[in-house]
XYZ file of N, CA and C in Angstrom:
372
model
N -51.645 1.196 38.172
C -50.956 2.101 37.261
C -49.602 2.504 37.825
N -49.842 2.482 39.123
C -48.221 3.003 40.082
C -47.171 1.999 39.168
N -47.680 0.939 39.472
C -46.548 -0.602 39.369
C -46.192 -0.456 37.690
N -46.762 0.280 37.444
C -46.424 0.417 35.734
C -45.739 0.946 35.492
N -45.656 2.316 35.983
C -44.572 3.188 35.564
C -43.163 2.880 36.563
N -43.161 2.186 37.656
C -42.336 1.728 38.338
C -41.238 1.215 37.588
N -42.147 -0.111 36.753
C -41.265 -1.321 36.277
C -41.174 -0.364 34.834
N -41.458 0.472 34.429
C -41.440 0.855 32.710
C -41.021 2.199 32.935
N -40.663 2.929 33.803
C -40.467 4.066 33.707
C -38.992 4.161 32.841
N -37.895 4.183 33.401
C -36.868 3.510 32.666
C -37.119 3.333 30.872
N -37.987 2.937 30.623
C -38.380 2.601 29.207
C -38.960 3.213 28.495
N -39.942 3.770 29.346
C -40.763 4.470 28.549
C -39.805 6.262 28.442
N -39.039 6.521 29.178
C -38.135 7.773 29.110
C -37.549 7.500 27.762
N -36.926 6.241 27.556
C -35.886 5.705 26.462
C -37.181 5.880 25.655
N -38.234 5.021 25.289
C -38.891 5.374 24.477
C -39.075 6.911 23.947
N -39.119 7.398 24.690
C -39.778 8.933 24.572
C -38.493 9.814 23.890
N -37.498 8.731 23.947
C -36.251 9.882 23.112
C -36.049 9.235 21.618
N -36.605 8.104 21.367
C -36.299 7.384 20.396
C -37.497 7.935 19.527
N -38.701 8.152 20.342
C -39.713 8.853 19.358
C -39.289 10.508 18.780
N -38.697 10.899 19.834
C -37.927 12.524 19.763
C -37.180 12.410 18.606
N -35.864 11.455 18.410
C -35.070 11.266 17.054
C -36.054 10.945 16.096
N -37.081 10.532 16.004
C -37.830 10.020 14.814
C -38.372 11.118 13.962
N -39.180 12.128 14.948
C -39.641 13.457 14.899
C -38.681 14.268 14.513
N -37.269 14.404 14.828
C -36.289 15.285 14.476
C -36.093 15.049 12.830
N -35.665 13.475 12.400
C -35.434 13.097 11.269
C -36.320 13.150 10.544
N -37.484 12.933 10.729
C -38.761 13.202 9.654
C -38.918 14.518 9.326
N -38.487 15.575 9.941
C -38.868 17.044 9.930
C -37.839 18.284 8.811
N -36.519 16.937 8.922
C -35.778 17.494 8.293
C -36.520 18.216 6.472
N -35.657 19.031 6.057
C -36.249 19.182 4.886
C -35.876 18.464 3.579
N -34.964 17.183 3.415
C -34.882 16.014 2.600
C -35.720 15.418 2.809
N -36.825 15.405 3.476
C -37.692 14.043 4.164
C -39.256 14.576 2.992
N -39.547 13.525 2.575
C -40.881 13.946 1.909
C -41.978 14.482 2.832
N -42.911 15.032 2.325
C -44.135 15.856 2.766
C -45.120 14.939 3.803
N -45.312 13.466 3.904
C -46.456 12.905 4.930
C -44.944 11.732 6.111
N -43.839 12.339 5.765
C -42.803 11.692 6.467
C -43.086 11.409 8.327
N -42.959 12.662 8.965
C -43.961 12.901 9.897
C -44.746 12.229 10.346
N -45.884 11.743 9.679
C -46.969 11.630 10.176
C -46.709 9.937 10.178
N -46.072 9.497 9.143
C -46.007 7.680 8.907
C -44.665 7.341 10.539
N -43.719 8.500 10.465
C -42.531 8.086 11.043
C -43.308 8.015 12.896
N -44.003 8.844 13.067
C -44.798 8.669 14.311
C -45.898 8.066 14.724
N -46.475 7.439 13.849
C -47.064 6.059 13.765
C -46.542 4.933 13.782
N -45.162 4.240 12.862
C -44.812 3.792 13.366
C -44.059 3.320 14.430
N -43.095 4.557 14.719
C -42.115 4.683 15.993
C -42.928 4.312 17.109
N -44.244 5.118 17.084
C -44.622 5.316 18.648
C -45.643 3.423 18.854
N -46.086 3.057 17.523
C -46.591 1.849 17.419
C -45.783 0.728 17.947
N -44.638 0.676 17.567
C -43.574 0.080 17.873
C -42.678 -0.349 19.233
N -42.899 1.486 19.712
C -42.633 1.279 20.974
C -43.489 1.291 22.069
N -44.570 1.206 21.783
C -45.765 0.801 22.384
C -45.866 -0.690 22.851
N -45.916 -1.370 21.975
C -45.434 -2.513 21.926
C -44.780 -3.032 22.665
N -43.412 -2.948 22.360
C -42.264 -3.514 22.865
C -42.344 -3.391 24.803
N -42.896 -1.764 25.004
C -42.985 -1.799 26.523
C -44.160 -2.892 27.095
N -45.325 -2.427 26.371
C -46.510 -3.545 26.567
C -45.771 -4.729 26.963
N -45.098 -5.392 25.657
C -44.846 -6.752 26.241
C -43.786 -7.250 27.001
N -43.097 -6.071 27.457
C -41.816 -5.960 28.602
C -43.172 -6.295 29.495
N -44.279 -5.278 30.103
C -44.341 -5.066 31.117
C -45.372 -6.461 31.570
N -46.032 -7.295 30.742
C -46.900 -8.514 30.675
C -46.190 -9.468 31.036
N -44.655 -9.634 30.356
C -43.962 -11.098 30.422
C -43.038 -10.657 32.151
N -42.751 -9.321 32.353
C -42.613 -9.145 33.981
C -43.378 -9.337 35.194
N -44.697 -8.732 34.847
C -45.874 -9.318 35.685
C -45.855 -10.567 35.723
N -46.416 -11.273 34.631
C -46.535 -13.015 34.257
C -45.344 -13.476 35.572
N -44.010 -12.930 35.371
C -43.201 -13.730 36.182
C -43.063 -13.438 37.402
N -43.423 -12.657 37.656
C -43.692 -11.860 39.252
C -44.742 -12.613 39.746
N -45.707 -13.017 39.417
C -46.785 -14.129 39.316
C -46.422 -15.323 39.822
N -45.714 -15.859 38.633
C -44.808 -17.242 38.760
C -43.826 -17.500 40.011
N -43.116 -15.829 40.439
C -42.138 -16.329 41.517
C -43.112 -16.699 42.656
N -44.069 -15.603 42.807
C -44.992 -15.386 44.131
C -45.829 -17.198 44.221
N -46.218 -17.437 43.260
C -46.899 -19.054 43.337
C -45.928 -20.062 43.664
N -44.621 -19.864 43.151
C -43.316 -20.723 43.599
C -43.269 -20.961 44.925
N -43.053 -19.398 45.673
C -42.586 -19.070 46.630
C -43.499 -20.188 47.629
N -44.550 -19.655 47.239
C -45.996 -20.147 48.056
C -46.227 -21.969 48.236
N -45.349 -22.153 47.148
C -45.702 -23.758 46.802
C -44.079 -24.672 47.400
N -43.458 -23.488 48.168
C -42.067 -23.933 48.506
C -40.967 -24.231 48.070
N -40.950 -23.988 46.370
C -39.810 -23.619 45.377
C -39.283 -23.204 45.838
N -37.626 -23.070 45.620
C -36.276 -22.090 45.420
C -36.484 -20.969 44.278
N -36.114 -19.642 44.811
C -36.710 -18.499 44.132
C -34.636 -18.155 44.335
N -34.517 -17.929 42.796
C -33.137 -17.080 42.767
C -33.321 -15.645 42.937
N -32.888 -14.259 43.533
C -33.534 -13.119 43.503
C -31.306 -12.380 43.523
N -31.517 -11.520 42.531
C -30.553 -10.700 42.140
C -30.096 -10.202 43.612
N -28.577 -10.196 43.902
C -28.272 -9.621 45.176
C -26.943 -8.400 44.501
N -27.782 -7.023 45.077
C -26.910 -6.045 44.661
C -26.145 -5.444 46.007
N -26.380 -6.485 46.782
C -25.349 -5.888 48.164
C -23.545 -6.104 47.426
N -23.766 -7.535 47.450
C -22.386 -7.746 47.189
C -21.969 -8.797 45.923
N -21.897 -7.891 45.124
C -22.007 -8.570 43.447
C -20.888 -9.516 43.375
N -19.673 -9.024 43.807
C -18.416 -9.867 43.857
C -18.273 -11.307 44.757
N -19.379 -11.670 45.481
C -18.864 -12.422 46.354
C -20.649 -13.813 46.227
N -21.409 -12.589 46.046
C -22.496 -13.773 45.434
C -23.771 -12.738 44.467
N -23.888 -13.291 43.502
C -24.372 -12.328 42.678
C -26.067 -12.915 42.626
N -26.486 -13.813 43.666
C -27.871 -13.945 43.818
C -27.920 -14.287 44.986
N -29.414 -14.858 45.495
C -29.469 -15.296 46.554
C -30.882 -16.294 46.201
N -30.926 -17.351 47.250
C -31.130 -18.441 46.894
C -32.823 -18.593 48.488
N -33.981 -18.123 47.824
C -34.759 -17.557 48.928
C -35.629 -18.816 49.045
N -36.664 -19.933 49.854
C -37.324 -20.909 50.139
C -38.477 -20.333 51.572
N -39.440 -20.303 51.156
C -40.253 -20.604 52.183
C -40.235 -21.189 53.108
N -39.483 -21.311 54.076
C -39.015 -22.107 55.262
C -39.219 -21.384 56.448
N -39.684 -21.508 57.324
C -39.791 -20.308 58.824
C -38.377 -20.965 59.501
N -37.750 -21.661 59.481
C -36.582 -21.410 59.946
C -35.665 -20.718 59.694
N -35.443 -20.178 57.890
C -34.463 -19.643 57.187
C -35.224 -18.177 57.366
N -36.356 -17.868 57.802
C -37.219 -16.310 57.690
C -37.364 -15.353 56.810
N -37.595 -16.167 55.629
C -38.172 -15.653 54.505
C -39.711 -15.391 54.303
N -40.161 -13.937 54.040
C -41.684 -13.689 54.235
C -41.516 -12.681 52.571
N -43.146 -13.146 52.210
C -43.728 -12.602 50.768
C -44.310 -11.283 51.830
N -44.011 -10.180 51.286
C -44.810 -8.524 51.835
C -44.746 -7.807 50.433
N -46.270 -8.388 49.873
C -46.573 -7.615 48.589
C -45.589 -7.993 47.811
N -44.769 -7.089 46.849
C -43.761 -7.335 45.629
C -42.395 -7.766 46.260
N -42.374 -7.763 47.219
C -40.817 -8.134 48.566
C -40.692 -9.157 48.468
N -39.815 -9.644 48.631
C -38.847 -10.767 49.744
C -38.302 -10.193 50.437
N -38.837 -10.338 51.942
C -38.005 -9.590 53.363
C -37.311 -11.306 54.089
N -36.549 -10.581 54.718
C -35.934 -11.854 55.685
C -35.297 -10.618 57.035
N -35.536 -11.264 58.298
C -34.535 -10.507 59.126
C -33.108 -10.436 58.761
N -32.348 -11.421 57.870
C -31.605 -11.775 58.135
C -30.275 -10.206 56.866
N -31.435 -9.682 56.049
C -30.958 -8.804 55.451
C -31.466 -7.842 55.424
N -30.599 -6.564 55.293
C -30.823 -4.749 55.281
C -32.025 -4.910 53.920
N -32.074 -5.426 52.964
C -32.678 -4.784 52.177
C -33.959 -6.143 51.441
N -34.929 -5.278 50.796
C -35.567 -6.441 50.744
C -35.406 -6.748 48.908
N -36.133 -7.461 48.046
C -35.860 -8.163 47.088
C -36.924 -8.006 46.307
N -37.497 -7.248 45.570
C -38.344 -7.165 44.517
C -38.403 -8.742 43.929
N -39.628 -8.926 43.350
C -40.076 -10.130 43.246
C -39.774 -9.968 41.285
N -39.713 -8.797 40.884
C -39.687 -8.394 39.286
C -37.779 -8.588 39.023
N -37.140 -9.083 39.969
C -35.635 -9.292 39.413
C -35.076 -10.831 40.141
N -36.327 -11.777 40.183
C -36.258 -13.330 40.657
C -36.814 -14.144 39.846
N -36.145 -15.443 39.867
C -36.945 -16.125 38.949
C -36.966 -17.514 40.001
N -38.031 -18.464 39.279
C -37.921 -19.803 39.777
C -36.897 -20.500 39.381
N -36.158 -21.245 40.438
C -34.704 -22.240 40.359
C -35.656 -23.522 39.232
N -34.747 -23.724 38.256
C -35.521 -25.134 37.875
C -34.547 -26.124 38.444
């Protein structure tokens, strides 16, 4: 449940204001009498949803990098050290290059920070 609100927290806040405008506009007094009740069924249905299948097709690929990794694929992983000069980094299972899987990580000695496995994908 941690890893949920981790990767969805972000979303589900946004959600939670988009349901807030829904509730505001239904309440108004132009709005018919069961407005309310349909507008928060669907809003919250909706965005139920949409996080659900954010947070399935992120797992799924967090999955996919970690089996890559394991099987000695090239894993691209977002580099927010220095956006201007290389805007990924290019990670391989190799003990010479010292790349290690620690849970949702990519650690390497070779960098300050480590690499969430939820902002990498497999090189095709």
């Amino acid at each position: 449940m941690r890893e949920f609100f981790y990767l969805e927290g972000a979303y589900l806040i946004l959600g939670a204001i988009v349901i807030g405008v829904a509730a505001f506009v239904a309440t108004r007094p132009f709005m018919s009498k069961g407005a309310l009740k349909k507008a928060m069924m669907g809003t919250i249905g909706v965005v139920a949803l949409f996080i659900g299948l954010h947070y399935y097709m992120t797992t799924q690929r967090m999955a996919e990098v970690k089996t890559a990794f394991e099987n000695g694929q090239t894993i691209l992983c977002e580099s927010r050290m220095l956006r201007k000069a290389a805007q990924f980094v290019e990670i391989r299972n190799d003990p010479v290059i010292g790349w290690k899987l620690e849970g949702d990580y990519f650690v390497s000695p070779h960098y300050t920070r480590p690499f969430f496995t939820a902002r990498c994908i497999v090189k095709q």
